[in-house]
Coordinates of C-alpha atoms in Angstrom, one line a residue:
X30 CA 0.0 -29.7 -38.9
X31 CA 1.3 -31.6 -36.0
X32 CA -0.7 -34.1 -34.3
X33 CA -0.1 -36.2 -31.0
X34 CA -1.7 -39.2 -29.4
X35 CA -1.0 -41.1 -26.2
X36 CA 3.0 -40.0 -26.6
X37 CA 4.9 -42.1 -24.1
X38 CA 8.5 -42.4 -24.1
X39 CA 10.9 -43.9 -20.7
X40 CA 14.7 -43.5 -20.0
X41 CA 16.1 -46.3 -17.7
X42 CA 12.7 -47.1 -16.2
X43 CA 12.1 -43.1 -15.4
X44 CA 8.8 -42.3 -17.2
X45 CA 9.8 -39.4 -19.1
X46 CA 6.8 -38.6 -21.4
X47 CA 3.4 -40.1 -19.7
X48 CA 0.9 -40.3 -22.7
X49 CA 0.8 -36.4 -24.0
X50 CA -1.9 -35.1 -26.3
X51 CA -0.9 -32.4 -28.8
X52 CA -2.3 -30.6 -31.7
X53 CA -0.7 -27.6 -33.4
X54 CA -2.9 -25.6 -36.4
X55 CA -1.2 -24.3 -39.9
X56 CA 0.3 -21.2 -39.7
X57 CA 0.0 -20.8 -35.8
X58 CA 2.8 -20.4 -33.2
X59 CA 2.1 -23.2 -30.2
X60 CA 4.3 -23.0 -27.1
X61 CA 5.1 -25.9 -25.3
X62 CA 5.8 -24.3 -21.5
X63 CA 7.7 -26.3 -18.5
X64 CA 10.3 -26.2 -16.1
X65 CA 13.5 -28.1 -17.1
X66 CA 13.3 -31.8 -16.9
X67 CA 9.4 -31.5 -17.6
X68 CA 10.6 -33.3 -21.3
X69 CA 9.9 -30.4 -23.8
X70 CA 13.4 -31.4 -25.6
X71 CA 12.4 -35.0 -25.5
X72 CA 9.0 -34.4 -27.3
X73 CA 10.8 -32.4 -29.8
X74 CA 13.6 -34.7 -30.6
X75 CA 10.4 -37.3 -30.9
X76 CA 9.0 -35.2 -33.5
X77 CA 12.0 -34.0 -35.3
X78 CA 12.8 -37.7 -35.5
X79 CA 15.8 -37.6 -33.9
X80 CA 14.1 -40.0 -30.9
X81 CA 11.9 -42.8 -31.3
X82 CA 8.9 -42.8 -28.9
X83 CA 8.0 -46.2 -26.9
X84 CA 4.2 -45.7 -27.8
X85 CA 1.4 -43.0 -29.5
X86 CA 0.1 -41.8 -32.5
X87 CA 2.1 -39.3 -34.2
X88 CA 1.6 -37.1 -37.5
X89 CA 4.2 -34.0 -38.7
X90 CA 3.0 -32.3 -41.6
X91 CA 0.9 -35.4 -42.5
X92 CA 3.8 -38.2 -42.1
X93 CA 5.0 -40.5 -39.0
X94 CA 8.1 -39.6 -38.0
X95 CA 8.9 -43.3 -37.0
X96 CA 7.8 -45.3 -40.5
X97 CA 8.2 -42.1 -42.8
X98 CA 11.3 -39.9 -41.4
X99 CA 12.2 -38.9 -44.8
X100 CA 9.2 -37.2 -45.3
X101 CA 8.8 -35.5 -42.0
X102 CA 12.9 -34.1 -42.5
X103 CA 11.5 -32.5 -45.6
X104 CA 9.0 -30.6 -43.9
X105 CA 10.4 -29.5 -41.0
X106 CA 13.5 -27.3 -39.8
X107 CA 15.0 -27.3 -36.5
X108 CA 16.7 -24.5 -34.0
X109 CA 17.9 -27.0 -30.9
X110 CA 18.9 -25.2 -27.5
X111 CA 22.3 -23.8 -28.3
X112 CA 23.5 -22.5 -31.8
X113 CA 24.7 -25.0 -34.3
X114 CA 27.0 -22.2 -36.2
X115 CA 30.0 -23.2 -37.1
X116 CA 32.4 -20.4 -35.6
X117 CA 35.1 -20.7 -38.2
X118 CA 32.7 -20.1 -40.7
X119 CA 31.2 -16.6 -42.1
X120 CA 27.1 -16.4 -42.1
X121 CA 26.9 -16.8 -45.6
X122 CA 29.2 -19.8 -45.8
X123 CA 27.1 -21.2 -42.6
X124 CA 24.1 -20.9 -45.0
X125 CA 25.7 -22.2 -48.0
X126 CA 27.0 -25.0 -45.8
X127 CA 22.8 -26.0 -45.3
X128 CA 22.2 -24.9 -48.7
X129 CA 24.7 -27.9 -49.9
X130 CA 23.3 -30.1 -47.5
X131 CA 19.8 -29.7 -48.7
X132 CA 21.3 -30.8 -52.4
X133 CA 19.6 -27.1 -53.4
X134 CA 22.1 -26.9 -56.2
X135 CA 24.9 -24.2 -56.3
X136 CA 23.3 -21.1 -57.9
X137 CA 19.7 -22.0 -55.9
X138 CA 21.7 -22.1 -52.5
X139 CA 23.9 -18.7 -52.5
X140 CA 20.3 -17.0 -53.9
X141 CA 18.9 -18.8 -50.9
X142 CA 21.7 -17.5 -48.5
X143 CA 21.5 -13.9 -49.7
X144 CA 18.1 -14.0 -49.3
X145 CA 18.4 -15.1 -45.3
X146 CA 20.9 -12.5 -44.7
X147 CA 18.9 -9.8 -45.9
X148 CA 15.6 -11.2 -44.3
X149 CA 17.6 -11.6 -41.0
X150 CA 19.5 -8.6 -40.8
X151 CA 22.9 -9.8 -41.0
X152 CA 24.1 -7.8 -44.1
X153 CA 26.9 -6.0 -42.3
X154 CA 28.3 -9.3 -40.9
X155 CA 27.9 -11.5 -43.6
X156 CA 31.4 -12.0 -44.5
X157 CA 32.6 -12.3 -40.9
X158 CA 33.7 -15.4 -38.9
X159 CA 30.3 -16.7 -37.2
X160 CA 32.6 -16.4 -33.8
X161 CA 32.5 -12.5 -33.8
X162 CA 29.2 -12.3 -33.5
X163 CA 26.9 -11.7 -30.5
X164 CA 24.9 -13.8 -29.0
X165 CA 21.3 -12.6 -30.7
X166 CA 23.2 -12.3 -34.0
X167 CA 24.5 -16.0 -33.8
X168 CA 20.7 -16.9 -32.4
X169 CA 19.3 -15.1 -35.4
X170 CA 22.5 -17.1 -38.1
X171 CA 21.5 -20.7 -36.2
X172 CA 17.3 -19.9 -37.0
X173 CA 18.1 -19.1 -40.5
X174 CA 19.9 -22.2 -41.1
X175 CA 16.6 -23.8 -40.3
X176 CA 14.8 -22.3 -43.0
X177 CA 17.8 -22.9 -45.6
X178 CA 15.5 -25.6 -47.5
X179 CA 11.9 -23.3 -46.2
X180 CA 10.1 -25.6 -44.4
X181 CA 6.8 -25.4 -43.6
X182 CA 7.2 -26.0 -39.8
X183 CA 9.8 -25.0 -37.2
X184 CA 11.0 -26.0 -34.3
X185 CA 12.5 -24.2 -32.0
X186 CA 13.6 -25.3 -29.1
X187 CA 14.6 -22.2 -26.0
X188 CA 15.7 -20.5 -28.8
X189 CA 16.3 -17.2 -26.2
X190 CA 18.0 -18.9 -24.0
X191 CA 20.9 -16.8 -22.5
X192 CA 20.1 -13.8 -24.5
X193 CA 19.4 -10.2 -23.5
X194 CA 16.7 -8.8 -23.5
X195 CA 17.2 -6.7 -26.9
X196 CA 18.7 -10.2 -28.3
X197 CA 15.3 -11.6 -27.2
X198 CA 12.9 -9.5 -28.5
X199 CA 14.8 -9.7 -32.0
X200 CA 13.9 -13.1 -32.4
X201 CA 10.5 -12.5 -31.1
X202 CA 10.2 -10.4 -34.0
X203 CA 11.6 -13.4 -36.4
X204 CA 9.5 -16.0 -34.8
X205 CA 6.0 -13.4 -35.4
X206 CA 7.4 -12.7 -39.0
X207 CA 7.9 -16.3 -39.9
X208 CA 4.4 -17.0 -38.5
X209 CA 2.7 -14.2 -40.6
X210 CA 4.5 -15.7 -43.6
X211 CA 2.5 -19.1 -43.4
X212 CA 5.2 -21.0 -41.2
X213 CA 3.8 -23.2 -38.3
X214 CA 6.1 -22.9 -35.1
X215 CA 6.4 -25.3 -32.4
X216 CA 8.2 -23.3 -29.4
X217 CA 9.5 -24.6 -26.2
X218 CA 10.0 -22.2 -23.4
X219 CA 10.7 -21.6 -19.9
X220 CA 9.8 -17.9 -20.0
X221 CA 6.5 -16.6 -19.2
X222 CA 7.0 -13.5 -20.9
X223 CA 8.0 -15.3 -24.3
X224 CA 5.2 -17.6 -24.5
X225 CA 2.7 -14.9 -23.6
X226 CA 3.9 -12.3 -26.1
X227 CA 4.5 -14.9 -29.3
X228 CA 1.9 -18.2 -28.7
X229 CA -1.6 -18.8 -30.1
X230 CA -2.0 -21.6 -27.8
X231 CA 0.4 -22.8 -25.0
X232 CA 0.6 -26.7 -23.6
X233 CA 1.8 -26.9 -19.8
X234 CA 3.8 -29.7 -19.5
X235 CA 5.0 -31.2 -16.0
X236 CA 6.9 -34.4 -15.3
X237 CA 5.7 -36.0 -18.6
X238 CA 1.9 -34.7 -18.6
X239 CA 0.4 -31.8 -20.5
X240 CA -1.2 -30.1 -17.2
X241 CA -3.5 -27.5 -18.9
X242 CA -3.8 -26.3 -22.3
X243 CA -5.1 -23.4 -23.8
X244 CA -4.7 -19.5 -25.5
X245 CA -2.9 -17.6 -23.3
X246 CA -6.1 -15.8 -21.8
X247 CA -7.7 -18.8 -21.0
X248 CA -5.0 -20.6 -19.1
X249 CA -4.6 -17.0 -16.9
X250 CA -8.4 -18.2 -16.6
X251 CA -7.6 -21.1 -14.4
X252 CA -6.1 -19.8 -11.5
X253 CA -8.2 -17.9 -8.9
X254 CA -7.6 -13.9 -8.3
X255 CA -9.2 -12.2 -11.1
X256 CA -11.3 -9.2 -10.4
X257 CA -12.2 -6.1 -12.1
X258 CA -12.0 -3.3 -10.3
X259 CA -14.7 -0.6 -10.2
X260 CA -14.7 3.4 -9.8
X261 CA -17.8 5.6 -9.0
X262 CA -18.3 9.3 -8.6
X263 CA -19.6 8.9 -5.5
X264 CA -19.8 6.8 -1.8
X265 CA -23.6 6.6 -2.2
X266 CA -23.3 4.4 -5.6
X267 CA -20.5 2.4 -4.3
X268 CA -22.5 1.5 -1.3
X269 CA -25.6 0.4 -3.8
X270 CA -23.1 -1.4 -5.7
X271 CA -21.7 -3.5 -3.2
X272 CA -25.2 -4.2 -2.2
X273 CA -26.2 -5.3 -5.8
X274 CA -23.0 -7.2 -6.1
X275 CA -24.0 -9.0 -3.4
X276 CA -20.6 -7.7 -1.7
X277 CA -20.8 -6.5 1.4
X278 CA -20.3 -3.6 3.3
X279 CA -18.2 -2.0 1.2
X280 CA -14.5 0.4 2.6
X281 CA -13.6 3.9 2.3
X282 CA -12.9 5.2 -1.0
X283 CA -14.9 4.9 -4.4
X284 CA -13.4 1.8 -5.5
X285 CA -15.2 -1.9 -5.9
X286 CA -12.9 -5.1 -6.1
X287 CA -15.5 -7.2 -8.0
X288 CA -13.8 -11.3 -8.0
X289 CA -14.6 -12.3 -12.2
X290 CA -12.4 -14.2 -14.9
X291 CA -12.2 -11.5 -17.0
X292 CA -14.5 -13.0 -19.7
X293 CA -16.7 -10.9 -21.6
X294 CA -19.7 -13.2 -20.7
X295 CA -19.1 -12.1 -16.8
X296 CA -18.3 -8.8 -18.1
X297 CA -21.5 -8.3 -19.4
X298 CA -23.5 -10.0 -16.6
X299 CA -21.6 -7.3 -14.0
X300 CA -22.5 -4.4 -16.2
X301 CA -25.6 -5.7 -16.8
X302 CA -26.1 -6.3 -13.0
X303 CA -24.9 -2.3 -12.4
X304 CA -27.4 -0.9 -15.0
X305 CA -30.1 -2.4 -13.2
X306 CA -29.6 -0.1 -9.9
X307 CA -29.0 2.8 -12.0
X308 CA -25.4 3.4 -10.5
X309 CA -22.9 5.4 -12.4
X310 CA -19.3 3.7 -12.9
X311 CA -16.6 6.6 -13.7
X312 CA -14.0 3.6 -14.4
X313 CA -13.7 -0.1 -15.1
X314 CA -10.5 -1.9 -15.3
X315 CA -9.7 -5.9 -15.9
X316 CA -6.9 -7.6 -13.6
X317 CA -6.3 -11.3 -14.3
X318 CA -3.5 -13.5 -13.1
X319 CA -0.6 -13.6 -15.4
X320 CA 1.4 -16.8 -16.5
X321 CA 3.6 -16.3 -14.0
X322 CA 0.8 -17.3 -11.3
X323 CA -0.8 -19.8 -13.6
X324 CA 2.8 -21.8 -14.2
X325 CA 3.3 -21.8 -10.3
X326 CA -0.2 -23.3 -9.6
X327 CA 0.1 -25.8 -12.2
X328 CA 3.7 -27.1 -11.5
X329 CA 3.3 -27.1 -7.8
X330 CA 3.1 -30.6 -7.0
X331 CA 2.9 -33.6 -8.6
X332 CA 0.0 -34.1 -11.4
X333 CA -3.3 -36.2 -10.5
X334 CA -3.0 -39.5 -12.2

């Protein structure tokens, strides 16, 4: 649904986006991770067509944003940074307010805006100013608003920023539904946590370049520090464990630290390996690194040209 070649883009002679490769599936939810200033806002102000890029192949829902905008705005709706709501306003009138914009008609756009009230759980506040409502239920108004004219892709762009952590999860919950209904999501982050819990896939991105790519289990992958960790009934089969294992002399206790990536290829070579000598295992648990550890080894230095 959205496909990226060779994206370069450059503010004042500072290199901002250095030739990024990007390809987003139907339906899925991609997360596009980075500190700030990596240029996760400028690649999605390139592909909302709000930006022109200085070079790369570029394809949103089929069109390019640069020669066919028109086309791409149809597709696509668009949650930037901080809420768009319009404080004076109530939610429905918000909504209408899109509605109208989108030229849905009168009777087509306050059926559309009843609908995204119910859907986003703003029935009780519907009729109030946008400005007495919380920060999650303003998050939750500014999302909607996006989907006025349903679109079949979304961009959001740290839509949690400044939220608690109730607020969060809320829209975690709206960004999952959306997804289940059919909606491709393009996410940028700077939270761990978010892209972990909601993402298919994730793209690292540091000081312009995508630095790694992959499902969320396969980026944790990357970095070293993965083990499983055995438990046996006994000293005498930890001892012929370590020895299989080709571990060493192994420490008091009937625990194994066994180094693996977690995959269920090395999984089956360790059990396979422990079947062999005939050991019993009373236990078997998986620890990989989290994203946490994977987005401090990959942004902690300049990347490799």
């Amino acid at each position: 649904m959205i496909a990226v070649r060779g994206l370069l883009k450059s503010y004042g002679g500072r290199v901002v986006l250095d030739g990024i490769d990007l390809d987003v599936p139907a339906g899925s939810i991609f997360a596009l991770l980075g500190p700030n200033g990596a240029g996760k806002t400028t690649t999605v102000n390139i592909l909302t067509t709000l930006v022109r890029p200085d070079a790369g192949h570029l394809r949103v829902a089929g069109a390019d944003p640069v020669t066919d905008p028109d086309a791409v705005r149809r597709a696509i709706g668009v949650t930037g940074q901080f809420a768009a709501v319009d404080g004076l306003l109530t939610g429905t009138e918000n909504l209408i307010l899109m509605a109208d914009l989108h030229h849905l008609g009168r009777r087509e756009g306050r059926r559309r805006a009843t609908e995204l009230i119910a859907q986003f759980d703003l029935t009780d506040a519907a009729n109030r100013p946008a400005a007495t409502y919380s920060g999650g239920m303003r998050r939750r108004l500014d999302i909607a608003m996006g989907l006025v004219a349903t679109p079949r892709i979304v961009f959001l762009d740290e839509p949690t920023t400044g939220l608690d952590p109730r607020a969060r999860r809320a829209v975690w919950d709206t960004v999952r539904a959306l997804a289940a209904a059919g909606v491709t999501i393009l996410l940028t982050t700077q939270y761990l946590e978010e892209a972990d819990q909601l993402a298919d896939r994730i793209a690292v991105l540091h000081a312009g370049r995508i630095v790694a790519s992959g499902t969320p289990a396969e980026l944790k992958r990357l970095v070293p520090g993965g083990h499983v960790t055995l438990t046996f009934l006994d000293t005498a089969d930890v001892t012929t464990a370590a020895r299989a294992l080709d571990l060493g002399a192994p420490g008091d206790g009937l625990t194994l630290d066994v180094p693996s990536d977690g995959s269920v290829h090395s999984l089956r070579t360790l059990l396979a390996t422990l079947d062999s000598t005939g050991v019993q295992i009373d236990g078997l648990s998986v620890h990989t690194p989290d994203l946490d550890d994977v987005f401090l080894a990959l942004t902690a230095k300049e990347p490799v040209p």
